[in-house]
Structure formats: C-alpha cells, structure tokens
Amino acid sequence: MPGWTLVEGRAVALPIENIDTDQLIPARFMSTPRAEGYGRFLLHDLARDADGTPDPAFPLNRPESAGAKILVTRRNFGAGSSREAAVYALVDAGFRVVIAPSFGDIFSSNAINNGLLPARLSPEETERLIDLCPTTLRADLESLTLRAGEETLSFELDPVWREKLMKGWDDVDLTLAHGEAIAGFADARRAARPWTWPG
C-alpha cells in the first residue's frame, strides 16, 4: 500500500458514539472476496432502511458527503470484535483518516496496517470539528496536525505507527526493515550457543 504524509479532502461528521466493528461491516458480508471491494458494505445496516434502501437522512448518504476522505465521529469508534474487514470497508469507501476521542485498540492497529490514520482528539476538539463538517480538512503526519479553516489541532501518534503510515508498511514490512539486525543476532546466537541451534 502507498505511504502518505499529507491527506487533504472533504471531512464529514458521523456524530454517533460506540460504533463497533459489526456496525462498520456486518458479518454476513465478510465472505465476499476483498477484491470485489468492501466499501459498499460500510455501515450497511445503519445507512439503509429495512428493505435495503439507502436512508437519505444518514450522514454518509447525503450529497455533501460524496468523495469524503476524512470521517469525524465520537468516542469508542471501532470497538468490538477484531475483524480487519471493518478497516477494509472504510478504506475501500475512500477514507484515509478517522478522527475520534477514542478507538478500539485492535481497530487502531488494523487501521495503521492498512494506511488509515486513527487520529485521537479530546471530546471538545472533536465536537468542534463535527460542528464544522462538512468541510475541507488537512491531516499532516509531519507536523501531527489537523487543520480545518482557521482551526488547527494537534494529535499524538506512536512514532512507529507514524513511520508505518508514511512508508506504507504493515507489520511484515516493519520486520523486514530490520532484516540485517535480525540476521546478525541469529548468527551471533548460533556462534555463542551452537548446541541450542537446530541441526
């Protein structure tokens, strides 16, 4: 996946708390091959009526939400099961950044491995952005800032997660980047304790 430093685009608000991974993508859609795209399943049961018709009142179904890259939502986003498909649905729908006061831990890790930034702000800062939406927002990994109009907010991000996003790495890529050091350690271990090494 491509790395990135800067994302600028339309930000839309989903002012709902406790959106879990089953809501992000219901389990019945997870047998679909990823190659076919999961974006159409994003928030399916929240965004549609009982007969499957898109609900025009749902925030992401409104015309001004078309083409959005940034989602601003409320606390405890991505809680629940560890399904990585929840992140696939967001990424395949075009989102590169999700902003919330808190996230599910496993969701956050899955997001980073798929190039999606989970940016954590205070509840008060998040509400200010929700009030501004829809708007154009700029997310900058170099400065760790979010800018919407005259509003500039800072967020914290684990340095390793930041590096992974900027280089487009997942956990395997991160391990391979230390391949020389790993090989050196293995050689030294083999020399120092040959009896512990498989024949």
CSV table of C-alpha atoms in Angstrom, one decimal:
chain,number,residue,atom,x,y,z
A,1,MET,CA,0.0,0.0,0.0
A,2,PRO,CA,1.3,3.5,-0.7
A,3,GLY,CA,2.6,5.6,2.2
A,4,TRP,CA,1.4,9.1,2.8
A,5,THR,CA,2.4,12.3,4.6
A,6,LEU,CA,-0.5,14.6,3.8
A,7,VAL,CA,-4.2,14.0,3.2
A,8,GLU,CA,-6.4,16.9,2.3
A,9,GLY,CA,-10.1,16.5,1.4
A,10,ARG,CA,-13.6,16.6,2.4
A,11,ALA,CA,-14.3,15.7,6.1
A,12,VAL,CA,-17.8,14.5,7.1
A,13,ALA,CA,-19.3,14.0,10.5
A,14,LEU,CA,-20.8,10.9,11.9
A,15,PRO,CA,-21.9,12.1,15.4
A,16,ILE,CA,-22.6,8.7,16.9
A,17,GLU,CA,-20.9,7.0,19.9
A,18,ASN,CA,-19.9,3.4,20.2
A,19,ILE,CA,-19.8,2.4,16.5
A,20,ASP,CA,-18.4,-1.1,16.7
A,21,THR,CA,-16.9,-3.3,14.0
A,22,ASP,CA,-20.1,-5.3,13.5
A,23,GLN,CA,-21.8,-2.0,12.6
A,24,LEU,CA,-18.9,-1.0,10.4
A,25,ILE,CA,-19.3,-4.2,8.4
A,26,PRO,CA,-21.9,-6.8,9.3
A,27,ALA,CA,-20.6,-10.3,9.5
A,28,ARG,CA,-22.8,-11.6,6.6
A,29,PHE,CA,-20.8,-9.6,4.1
A,30,MET,CA,-17.4,-10.9,5.1
A,31,SER,CA,-17.5,-13.9,2.8
A,32,THR,CA,-17.3,-11.6,-0.1
A,33,PRO,CA,-13.8,-11.6,-1.7
A,34,ARG,CA,-11.9,-8.4,-0.8
A,35,ALA,CA,-11.0,-7.9,-4.4
A,36,GLU,CA,-14.7,-7.0,-5.0
A,37,GLY,CA,-14.4,-4.1,-2.6
A,38,TYR,CA,-16.0,-3.7,0.8
A,39,GLY,CA,-16.8,0.0,0.6
A,40,ARG,CA,-20.4,-0.7,-0.4
A,41,PHE,CA,-20.9,-2.6,2.9
A,42,LEU,CA,-19.7,0.2,5.2
A,43,LEU,CA,-22.2,0.9,7.9
A,44,HIS,CA,-24.8,-1.0,5.8
A,45,ASP,CA,-27.4,-1.6,8.5
A,46,LEU,CA,-27.2,2.0,9.9
A,47,ALA,CA,-27.2,3.6,6.4
A,48,ARG,CA,-30.1,1.7,5.0
A,49,ASP,CA,-33.8,1.1,5.7
A,50,ALA,CA,-35.1,-2.4,6.5
A,51,ASP,CA,-35.7,-3.1,2.8
A,52,GLY,CA,-32.1,-2.2,1.9
A,53,THR,CA,-32.9,1.3,0.5
A,54,PRO,CA,-30.3,4.0,1.4
A,55,ASP,CA,-31.6,6.3,4.1
A,56,PRO,CA,-31.2,9.8,2.8
A,57,ALA,CA,-31.1,11.2,6.3
A,58,PHE,CA,-28.0,9.1,7.2
A,59,PRO,CA,-24.9,11.4,7.3
A,60,LEU,CA,-22.8,9.5,4.8
A,61,ASN,CA,-25.7,9.2,2.3
A,62,ARG,CA,-26.1,13.0,1.9
A,63,PRO,CA,-24.8,14.6,-1.3
A,64,GLU,CA,-22.2,16.7,0.6
A,65,SER,CA,-20.6,13.5,1.9
A,66,ALA,CA,-19.7,12.2,-1.6
A,67,GLY,CA,-16.0,11.6,-2.1
A,68,ALA,CA,-15.1,12.2,1.6
A,69,LYS,CA,-11.6,11.1,2.8
A,70,ILE,CA,-11.9,12.1,6.4
A,71,LEU,CA,-14.5,10.9,9.0
A,72,VAL,CA,-15.1,12.7,12.2
A,73,THR,CA,-17.0,10.7,14.8
A,74,ARG,CA,-17.5,10.2,18.5
A,75,ARG,CA,-15.9,8.1,21.3
A,76,ASN,CA,-15.2,4.4,21.2
A,77,PHE,CA,-15.1,4.0,17.5
A,78,GLY,CA,-14.2,0.6,16.2
A,79,ALA,CA,-14.8,-1.3,19.4
A,80,GLY,CA,-16.0,-4.9,19.4
A,81,SER,CA,-14.5,-7.8,17.5
A,82,SER,CA,-11.1,-7.8,15.9
A,83,ARG,CA,-12.3,-8.1,12.3
A,84,GLU,CA,-9.9,-6.3,10.0
A,85,ALA,CA,-12.8,-6.2,7.4
A,86,ALA,CA,-14.1,-3.1,9.4
A,87,VAL,CA,-11.0,-1.2,8.3
A,88,TYR,CA,-11.2,-2.6,4.7
A,89,ALA,CA,-14.7,-1.2,4.5
A,90,LEU,CA,-13.6,2.3,5.5
A,91,VAL,CA,-10.5,2.2,3.2
A,92,ASP,CA,-12.5,0.8,0.2
A,93,ALA,CA,-15.0,3.6,0.7
A,94,GLY,CA,-12.3,6.1,0.3
A,95,PHE,CA,-11.5,7.1,3.9
A,96,ARG,CA,-7.8,7.8,4.8
A,97,VAL,CA,-8.4,9.4,8.3
A,98,VAL,CA,-10.8,8.8,11.1
A,99,ILE,CA,-11.0,11.3,13.9
A,100,ALA,CA,-12.5,10.5,17.3
A,101,PRO,CA,-11.9,10.8,21.1
A,102,SER,CA,-11.2,7.1,21.4
A,103,PHE,CA,-10.8,3.9,19.4
A,104,GLY,CA,-10.9,0.2,19.9
A,105,ASP,CA,-7.3,-0.9,20.4
A,106,ILE,CA,-7.3,-3.7,17.8
A,107,PHE,CA,-9.2,-1.5,15.3
A,108,SER,CA,-6.4,1.2,15.6
A,109,SER,CA,-3.7,-1.4,14.9
A,110,ASN,CA,-5.6,-2.8,12.0
A,111,ALA,CA,-6.1,0.8,10.7
A,112,ILE,CA,-2.4,1.6,10.7
A,113,ASN,CA,-1.6,-1.6,8.9
A,114,ASN,CA,-4.0,-0.6,6.1
A,115,GLY,CA,-2.9,3.0,5.7
A,116,LEU,CA,-5.8,4.5,7.7
A,117,LEU,CA,-5.0,7.1,10.4
A,118,PRO,CA,-6.9,6.9,13.7
A,119,ALA,CA,-6.4,10.4,15.0
A,120,ARG,CA,-7.4,10.9,18.6
A,121,LEU,CA,-8.6,14.3,19.8
A,122,SER,CA,-10.3,15.4,23.0
A,123,PRO,CA,-14.1,15.2,23.1
A,124,GLU,CA,-14.2,19.0,23.0
A,125,GLU,CA,-11.9,19.3,20.0
A,126,THR,CA,-13.8,16.5,18.2
A,127,GLU,CA,-17.1,18.3,18.7
A,128,ARG,CA,-15.6,21.5,17.2
A,129,LEU,CA,-14.7,19.6,14.1
A,130,ILE,CA,-18.1,17.9,14.0
A,131,ASP,CA,-19.7,21.4,14.0
A,132,LEU,CA,-17.5,22.5,11.1
A,133,CYS,CA,-18.4,19.5,8.9
A,134,PRO,CA,-18.8,19.1,6.0
A,135,THR,CA,-15.5,21.0,5.5
A,136,THR,CA,-12.1,20.7,3.9
A,137,LEU,CA,-9.6,19.2,6.3
A,138,ARG,CA,-5.9,18.7,6.1
A,139,ALA,CA,-4.2,15.9,8.0
A,140,ASP,CA,-0.4,16.2,8.2
A,141,LEU,CA,1.8,13.4,9.6
A,142,GLU,CA,4.9,15.5,9.5
A,143,SER,CA,3.5,18.1,12.0
A,144,LEU,CA,0.9,15.8,13.6
A,145,THR,CA,-1.8,18.4,13.0
A,146,LEU,CA,-5.3,18.6,11.6
A,147,ARG,CA,-6.4,21.8,10.0
A,148,ALA,CA,-9.9,22.9,9.0
A,149,GLY,CA,-10.2,26.5,8.1
A,150,GLU,CA,-8.7,28.6,10.9
A,151,GLU,CA,-8.9,25.6,13.3
A,152,THR,CA,-5.5,23.8,13.8
A,153,LEU,CA,-5.4,20.9,16.2
A,154,SER,CA,-2.6,18.6,17.3
A,155,PHE,CA,-2.8,14.9,17.8
A,156,GLU,CA,-0.3,12.3,19.2
A,157,LEU,CA,0.7,9.2,17.3
A,158,ASP,CA,3.1,6.4,18.2
A,159,PRO,CA,6.4,7.0,16.3
A,160,VAL,CA,6.4,3.5,14.9
A,161,TRP,CA,2.8,3.9,13.7
A,162,ARG,CA,3.7,7.2,12.1
A,163,GLU,CA,6.6,5.6,10.3
A,164,LYS,CA,4.4,2.8,9.1
A,165,LEU,CA,1.8,5.2,7.6
A,166,MET,CA,4.4,7.4,6.0
A,167,LYS,CA,6.2,4.4,4.4
A,168,GLY,CA,3.2,2.4,3.6
A,169,TRP,CA,4.3,-0.5,5.8
A,170,ASP,CA,2.4,-3.2,7.6
A,171,ASP,CA,3.9,-5.4,10.4
A,172,VAL,CA,5.7,-7.7,7.9
A,173,ASP,CA,7.3,-4.7,6.2
A,174,LEU,CA,8.4,-3.3,9.5
A,175,THR,CA,10.0,-6.6,10.5
A,176,LEU,CA,11.8,-6.9,7.1
A,177,ALA,CA,13.2,-3.4,7.6
A,178,HIS,CA,15.2,-4.9,10.5
A,179,GLY,CA,16.3,-7.9,8.5
A,180,GLU,CA,20.1,-7.2,8.7
A,181,ALA,CA,19.9,-6.8,12.5
A,182,ILE,CA,17.8,-10.0,12.9
A,183,ALA,CA,20.3,-12.0,10.8
A,184,GLY,CA,23.2,-10.6,12.8
A,185,PHE,CA,21.5,-11.6,16.0
A,186,ALA,CA,20.8,-15.1,14.7
A,187,ASP,CA,24.5,-15.5,13.6
A,188,ALA,CA,25.8,-14.4,17.0
A,189,ARG,CA,23.4,-16.6,18.8
A,190,ARG,CA,24.4,-19.6,16.7
A,191,ALA,CA,28.1,-18.9,17.3
A,192,ALA,CA,27.7,-18.5,21.1
A,193,ARG,CA,25.3,-21.4,21.7
A,194,PRO,CA,25.6,-23.8,18.9
A,195,TRP,CA,24.0,-26.6,20.9
A,196,THR,CA,20.7,-24.8,21.0
A,197,TRP,CA,20.5,-24.4,17.2
A,198,PRO,CA,18.6,-27.0,15.1
A,199,GLY,CA,20.9,-29.4,13.3
